[in-house]
mmCIF file of C-alpha atoms in Angstrom:
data_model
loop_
_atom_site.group_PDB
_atom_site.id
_atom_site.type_symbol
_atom_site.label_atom_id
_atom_site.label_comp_id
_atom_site.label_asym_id
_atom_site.label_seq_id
_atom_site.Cartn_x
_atom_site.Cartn_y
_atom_site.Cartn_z
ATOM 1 C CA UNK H 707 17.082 2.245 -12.150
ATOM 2 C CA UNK H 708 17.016 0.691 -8.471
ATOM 3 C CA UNK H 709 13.906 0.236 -6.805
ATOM 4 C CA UNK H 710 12.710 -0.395 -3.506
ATOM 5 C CA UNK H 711 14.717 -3.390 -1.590
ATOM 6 C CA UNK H 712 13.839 -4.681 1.283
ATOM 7 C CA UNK H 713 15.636 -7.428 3.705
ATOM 8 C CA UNK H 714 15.554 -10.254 4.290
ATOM 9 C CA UNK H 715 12.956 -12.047 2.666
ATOM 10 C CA UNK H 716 11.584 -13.717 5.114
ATOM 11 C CA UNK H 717 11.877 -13.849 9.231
ATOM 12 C CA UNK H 718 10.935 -15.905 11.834
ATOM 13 C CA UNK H 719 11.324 -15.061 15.406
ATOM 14 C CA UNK H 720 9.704 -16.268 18.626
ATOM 15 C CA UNK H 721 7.248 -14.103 20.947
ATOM 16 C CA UNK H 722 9.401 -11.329 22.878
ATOM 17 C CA UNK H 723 12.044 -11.351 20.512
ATOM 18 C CA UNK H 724 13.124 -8.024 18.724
ATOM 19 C CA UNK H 725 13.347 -7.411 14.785
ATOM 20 C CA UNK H 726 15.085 -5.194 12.530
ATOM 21 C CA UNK H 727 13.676 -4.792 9.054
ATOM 22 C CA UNK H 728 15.698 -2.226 6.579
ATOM 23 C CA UNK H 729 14.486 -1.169 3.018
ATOM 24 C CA UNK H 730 16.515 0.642 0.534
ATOM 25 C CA UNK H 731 14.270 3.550 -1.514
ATOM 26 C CA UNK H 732 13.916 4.185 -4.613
ATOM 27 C CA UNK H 733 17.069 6.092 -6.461
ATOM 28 C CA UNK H 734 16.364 9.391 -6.304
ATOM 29 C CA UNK H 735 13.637 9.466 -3.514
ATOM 30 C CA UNK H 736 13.760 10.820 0.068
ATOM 31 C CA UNK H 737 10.673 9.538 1.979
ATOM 32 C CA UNK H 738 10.351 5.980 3.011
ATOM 33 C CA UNK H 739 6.820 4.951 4.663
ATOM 34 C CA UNK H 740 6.266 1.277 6.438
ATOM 35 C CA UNK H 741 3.191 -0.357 6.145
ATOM 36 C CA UNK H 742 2.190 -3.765 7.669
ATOM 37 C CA UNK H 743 -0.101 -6.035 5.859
ATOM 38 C CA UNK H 744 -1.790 -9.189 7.904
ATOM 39 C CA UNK H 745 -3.322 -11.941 5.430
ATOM 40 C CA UNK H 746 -6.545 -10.983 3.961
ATOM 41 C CA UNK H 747 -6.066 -7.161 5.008
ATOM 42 C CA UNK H 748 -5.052 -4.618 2.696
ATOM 43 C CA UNK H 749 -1.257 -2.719 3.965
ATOM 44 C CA UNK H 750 -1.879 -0.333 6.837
ATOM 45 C CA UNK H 751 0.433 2.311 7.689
ATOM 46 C CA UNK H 752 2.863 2.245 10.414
ATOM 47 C CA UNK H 753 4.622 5.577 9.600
ATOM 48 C CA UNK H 754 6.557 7.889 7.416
ATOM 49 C CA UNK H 755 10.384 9.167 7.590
ATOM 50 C CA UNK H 756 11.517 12.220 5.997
ATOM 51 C CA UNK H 757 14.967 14.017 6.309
ATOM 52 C CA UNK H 758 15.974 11.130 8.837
ATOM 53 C CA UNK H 759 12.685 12.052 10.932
ATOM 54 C CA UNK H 760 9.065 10.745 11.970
ATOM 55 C CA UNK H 761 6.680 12.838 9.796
ATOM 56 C CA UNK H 762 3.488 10.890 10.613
ATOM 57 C CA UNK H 763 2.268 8.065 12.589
ATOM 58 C CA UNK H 764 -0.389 5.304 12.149
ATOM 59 C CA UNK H 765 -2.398 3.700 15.110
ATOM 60 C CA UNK H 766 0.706 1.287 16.006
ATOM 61 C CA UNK H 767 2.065 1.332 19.208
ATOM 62 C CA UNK H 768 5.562 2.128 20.547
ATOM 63 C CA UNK H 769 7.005 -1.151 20.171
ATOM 64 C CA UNK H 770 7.234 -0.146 16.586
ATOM 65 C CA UNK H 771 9.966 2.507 15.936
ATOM 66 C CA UNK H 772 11.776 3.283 12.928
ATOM 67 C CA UNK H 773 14.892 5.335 11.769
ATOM 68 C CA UNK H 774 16.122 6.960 8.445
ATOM 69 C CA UNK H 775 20.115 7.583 7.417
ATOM 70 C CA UNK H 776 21.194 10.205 5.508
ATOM 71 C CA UNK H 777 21.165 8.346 2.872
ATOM 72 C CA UNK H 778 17.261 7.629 2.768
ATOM 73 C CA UNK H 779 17.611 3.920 3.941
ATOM 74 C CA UNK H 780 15.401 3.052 6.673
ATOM 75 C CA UNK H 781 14.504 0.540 9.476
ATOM 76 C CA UNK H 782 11.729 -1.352 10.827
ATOM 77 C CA UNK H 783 11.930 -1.660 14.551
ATOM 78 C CA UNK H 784 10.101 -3.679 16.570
ATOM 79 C CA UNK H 785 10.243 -5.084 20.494
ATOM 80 C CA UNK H 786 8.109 -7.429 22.618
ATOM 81 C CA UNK H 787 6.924 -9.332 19.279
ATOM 82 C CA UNK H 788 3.414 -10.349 19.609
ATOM 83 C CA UNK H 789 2.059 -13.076 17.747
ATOM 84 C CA UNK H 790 -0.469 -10.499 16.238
ATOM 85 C CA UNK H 791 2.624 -9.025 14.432
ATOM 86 C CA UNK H 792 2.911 -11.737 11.660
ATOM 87 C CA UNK H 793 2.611 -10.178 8.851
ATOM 88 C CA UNK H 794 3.753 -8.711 5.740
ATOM 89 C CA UNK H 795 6.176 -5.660 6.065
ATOM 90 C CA UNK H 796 5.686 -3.450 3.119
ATOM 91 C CA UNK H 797 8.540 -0.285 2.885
ATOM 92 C CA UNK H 798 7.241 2.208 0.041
ATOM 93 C CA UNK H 799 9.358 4.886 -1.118
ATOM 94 C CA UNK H 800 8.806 8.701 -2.698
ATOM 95 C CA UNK H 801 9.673 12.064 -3.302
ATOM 96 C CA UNK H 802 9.105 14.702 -1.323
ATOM 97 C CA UNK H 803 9.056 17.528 -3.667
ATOM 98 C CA UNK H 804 8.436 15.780 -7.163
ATOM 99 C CA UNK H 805 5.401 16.379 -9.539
ATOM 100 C CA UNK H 806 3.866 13.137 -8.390
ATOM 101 C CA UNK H 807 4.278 11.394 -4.669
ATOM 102 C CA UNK H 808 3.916 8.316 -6.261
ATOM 103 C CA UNK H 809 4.885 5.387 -3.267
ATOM 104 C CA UNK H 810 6.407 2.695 -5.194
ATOM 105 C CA UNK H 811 6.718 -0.481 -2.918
ATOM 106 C CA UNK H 812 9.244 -2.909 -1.987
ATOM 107 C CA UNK H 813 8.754 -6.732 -2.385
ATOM 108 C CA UNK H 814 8.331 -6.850 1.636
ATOM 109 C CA UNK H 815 9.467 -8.746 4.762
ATOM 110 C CA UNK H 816 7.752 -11.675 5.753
ATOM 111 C CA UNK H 817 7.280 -12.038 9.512
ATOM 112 C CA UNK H 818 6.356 -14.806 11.504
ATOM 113 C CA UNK H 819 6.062 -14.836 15.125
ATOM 114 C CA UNK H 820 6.047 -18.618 16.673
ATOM 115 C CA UNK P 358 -16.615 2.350 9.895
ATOM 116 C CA UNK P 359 -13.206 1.613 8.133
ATOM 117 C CA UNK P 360 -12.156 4.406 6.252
ATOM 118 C CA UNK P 361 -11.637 2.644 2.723
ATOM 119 C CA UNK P 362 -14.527 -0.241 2.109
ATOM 120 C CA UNK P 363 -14.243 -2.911 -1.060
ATOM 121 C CA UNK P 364 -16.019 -5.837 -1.771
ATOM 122 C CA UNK P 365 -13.891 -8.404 -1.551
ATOM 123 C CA UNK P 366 -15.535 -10.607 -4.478
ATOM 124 C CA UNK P 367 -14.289 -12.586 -6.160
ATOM 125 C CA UNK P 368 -14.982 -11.362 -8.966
ATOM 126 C CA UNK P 369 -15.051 -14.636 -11.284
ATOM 127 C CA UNK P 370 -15.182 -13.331 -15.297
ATOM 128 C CA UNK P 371 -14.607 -14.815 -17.994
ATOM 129 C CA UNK P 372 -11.928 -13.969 -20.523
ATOM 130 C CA UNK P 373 -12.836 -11.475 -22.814
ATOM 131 C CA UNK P 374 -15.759 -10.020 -20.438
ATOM 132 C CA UNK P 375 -16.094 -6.970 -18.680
ATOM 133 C CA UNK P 376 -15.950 -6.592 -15.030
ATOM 134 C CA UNK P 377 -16.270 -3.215 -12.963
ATOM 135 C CA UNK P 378 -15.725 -2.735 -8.825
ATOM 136 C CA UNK P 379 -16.222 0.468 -6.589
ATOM 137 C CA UNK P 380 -15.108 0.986 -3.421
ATOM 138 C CA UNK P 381 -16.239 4.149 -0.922
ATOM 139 C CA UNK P 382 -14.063 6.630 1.266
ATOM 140 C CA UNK P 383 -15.136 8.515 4.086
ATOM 141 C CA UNK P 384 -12.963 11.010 4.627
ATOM 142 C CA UNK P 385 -14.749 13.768 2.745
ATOM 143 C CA UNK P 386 -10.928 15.594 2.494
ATOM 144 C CA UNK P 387 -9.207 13.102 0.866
ATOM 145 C CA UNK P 388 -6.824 14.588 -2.350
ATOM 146 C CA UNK P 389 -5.837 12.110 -4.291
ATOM 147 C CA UNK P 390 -6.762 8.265 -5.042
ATOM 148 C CA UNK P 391 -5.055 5.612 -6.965
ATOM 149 C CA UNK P 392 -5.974 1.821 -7.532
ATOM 150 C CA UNK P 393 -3.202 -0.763 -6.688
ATOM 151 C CA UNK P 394 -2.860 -3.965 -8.153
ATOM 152 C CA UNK P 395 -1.121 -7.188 -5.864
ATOM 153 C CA UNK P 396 -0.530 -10.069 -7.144
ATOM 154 C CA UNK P 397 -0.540 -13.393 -4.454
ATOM 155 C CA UNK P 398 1.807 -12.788 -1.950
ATOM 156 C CA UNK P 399 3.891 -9.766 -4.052
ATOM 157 C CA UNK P 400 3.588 -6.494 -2.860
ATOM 158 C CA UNK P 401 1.283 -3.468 -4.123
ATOM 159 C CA UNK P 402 2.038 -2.383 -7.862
ATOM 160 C CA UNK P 403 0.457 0.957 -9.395
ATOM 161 C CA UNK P 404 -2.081 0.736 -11.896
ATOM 162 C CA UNK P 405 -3.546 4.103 -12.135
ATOM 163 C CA UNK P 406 -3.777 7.266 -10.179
ATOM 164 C CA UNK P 407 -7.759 8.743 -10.595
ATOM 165 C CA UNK P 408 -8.886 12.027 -11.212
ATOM 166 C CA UNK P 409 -12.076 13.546 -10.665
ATOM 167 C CA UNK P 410 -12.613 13.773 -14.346
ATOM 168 C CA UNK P 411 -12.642 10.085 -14.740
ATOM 169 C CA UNK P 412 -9.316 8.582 -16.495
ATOM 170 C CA UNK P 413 -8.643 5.573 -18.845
ATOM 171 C CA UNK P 414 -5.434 3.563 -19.327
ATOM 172 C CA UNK P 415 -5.754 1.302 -22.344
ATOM 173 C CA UNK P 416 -8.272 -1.384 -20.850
ATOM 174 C CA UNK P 417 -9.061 0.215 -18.067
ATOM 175 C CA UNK P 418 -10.749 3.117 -16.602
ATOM 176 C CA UNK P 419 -11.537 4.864 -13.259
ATOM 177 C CA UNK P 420 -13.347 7.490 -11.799
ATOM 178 C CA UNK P 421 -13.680 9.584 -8.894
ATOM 179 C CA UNK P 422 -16.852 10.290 -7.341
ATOM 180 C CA UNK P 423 -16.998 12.836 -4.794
ATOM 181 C CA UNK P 424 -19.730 13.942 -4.007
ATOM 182 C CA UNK P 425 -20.918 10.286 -2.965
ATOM 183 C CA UNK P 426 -17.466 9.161 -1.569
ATOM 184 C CA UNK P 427 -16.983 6.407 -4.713
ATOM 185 C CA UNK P 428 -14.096 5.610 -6.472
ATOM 186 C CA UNK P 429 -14.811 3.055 -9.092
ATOM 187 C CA UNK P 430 -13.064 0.541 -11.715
ATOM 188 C CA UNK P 431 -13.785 -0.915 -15.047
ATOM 189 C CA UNK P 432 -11.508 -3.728 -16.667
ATOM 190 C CA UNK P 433 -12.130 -4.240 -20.405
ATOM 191 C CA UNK P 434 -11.722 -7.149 -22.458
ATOM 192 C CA UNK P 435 -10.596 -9.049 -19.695
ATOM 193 C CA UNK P 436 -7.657 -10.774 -19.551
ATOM 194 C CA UNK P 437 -5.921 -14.118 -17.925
ATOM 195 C CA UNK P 438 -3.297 -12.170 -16.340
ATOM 196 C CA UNK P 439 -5.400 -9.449 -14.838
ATOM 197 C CA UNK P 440 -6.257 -12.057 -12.370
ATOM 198 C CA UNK P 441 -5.048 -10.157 -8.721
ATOM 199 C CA UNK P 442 -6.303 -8.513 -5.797
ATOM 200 C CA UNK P 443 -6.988 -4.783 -6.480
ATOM 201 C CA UNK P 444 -6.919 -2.405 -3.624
ATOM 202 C CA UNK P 445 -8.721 1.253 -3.323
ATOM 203 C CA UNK P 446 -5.959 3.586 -2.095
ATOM 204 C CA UNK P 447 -6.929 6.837 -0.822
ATOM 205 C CA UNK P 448 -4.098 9.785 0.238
ATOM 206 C CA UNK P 449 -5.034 11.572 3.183
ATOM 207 C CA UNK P 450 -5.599 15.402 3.368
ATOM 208 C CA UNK P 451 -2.315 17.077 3.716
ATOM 209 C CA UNK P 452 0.451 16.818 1.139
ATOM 210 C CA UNK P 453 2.421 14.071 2.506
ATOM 211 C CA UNK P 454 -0.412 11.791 4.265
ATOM 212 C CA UNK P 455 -0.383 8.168 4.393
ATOM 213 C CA UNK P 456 -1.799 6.440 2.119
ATOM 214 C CA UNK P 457 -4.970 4.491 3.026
ATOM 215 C CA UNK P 458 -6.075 1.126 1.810
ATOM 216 C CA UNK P 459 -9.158 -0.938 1.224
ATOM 217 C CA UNK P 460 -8.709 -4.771 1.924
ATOM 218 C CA UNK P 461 -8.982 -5.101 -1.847
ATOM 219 C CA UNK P 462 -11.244 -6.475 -4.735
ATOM 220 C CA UNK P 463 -10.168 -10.445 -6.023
ATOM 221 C CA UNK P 464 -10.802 -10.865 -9.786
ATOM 222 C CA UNK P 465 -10.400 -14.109 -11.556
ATOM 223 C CA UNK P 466 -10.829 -14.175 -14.608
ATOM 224 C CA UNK P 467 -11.421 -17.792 -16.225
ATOM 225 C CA UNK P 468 -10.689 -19.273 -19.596
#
């Protein structure tokens, strides 16, 4: 049984740049949710795709955007990186309409922005 | 106010010894709570969802407060490798809400 993947590993990028992150759910799950985790901080949550659109949104700006395929893969968009957004990218994956929502996480992306 | 508060310890114990952690939530709607554990620089694992009737899982056991916002922790004959961060996690009041997290609880436990 699959779980979440994420990639890459790691990522460094200067300020301005843009970044793609993509994570792979789950098999069998249909909701992905991105969460970004600075050092010391516990995860907090970007936002949630289901059927390939935005359910919910966190306090992050527009520079972050996301997307989900039909086949439940997502990415991690974001523009105009900051130096603030070095960090830990966590993707988390569920089920919609199971028993339990359960989010069961991916090993994350590691961002830094020189 | 953040919405999910821990103490971020450490917790230092020693091997065999008991050590116990809340943390408090104050979004009086919350449904459903969980603790997660996260081991350096890996990301969040499940431990245990918690129910309002209080919950055990071999060594260790939660339970749900709500009437004073607590959700609380209890490790049992602690061991080496339950050394890790261990964040509150609190699901927000509609079916498919985000989860919310505390900054997280260090243990270490020693030899």
């Amino acid at each position: 049984d699959a779980g979440v993947t994420q990639s890459p590993t790691h990522l460094i990028k200067t300020r301005g740049q843009q970044v793609t992150l993509r994570c792979s759910p789950k098999s069998g799950h249909d909701t992905v949710s991105w969460y970004q985790q600075a050092l010391g901080q516990g995860p907090q949550f970007i936002f949630q795709y289901y059927e390939e659109e935005e359910r919910q949104r966190g306090n992050f700006p527009d520079r972050f955007s996301g997307h989900q395929f039909p086949n439940y893969s997502s990415e991690l968009n974001v523009n105009a990186l900051l130096l603030g957004d070095s960090a830990l990218y966590l993707c988390a994956s569920s089920l919609a309409s199971g028993v339990s929502d359960t989010q069961y996480f991916g090993p994350g992306t590691r961002l830094t922005v020189l | 106010r953040k919405e999910v508060e821990q103490d971020p310890g450490p917790f230092n114990v020693p091997e065999g010894a008991t050590v116990a952690f809340n943390c408090t939530y104050s979004n009086s709607a919350s449904q459903s709570f969980f603790w997660y554990r996260q081991d350096c620089r890996k990301e969040p694992k499940l431990l245990m969802s918690v129910y309002s009737s209080g919950n055990e899982d071999g060594r260790f056991t939660a339970q749900l407060n709500r009437a004073s916002q607590y959700i609380s922790l209890l490790i049992r004959d602690s061991k080496l490798s339950d050394s890790a961060t261990y964040l509150c996690v609190v699901k927000g009041d509609n079916s498919w809400g985000k989860l919310q997290f505390g900054a997280g609880t260090q243990v270490v436990v020693t030899p």
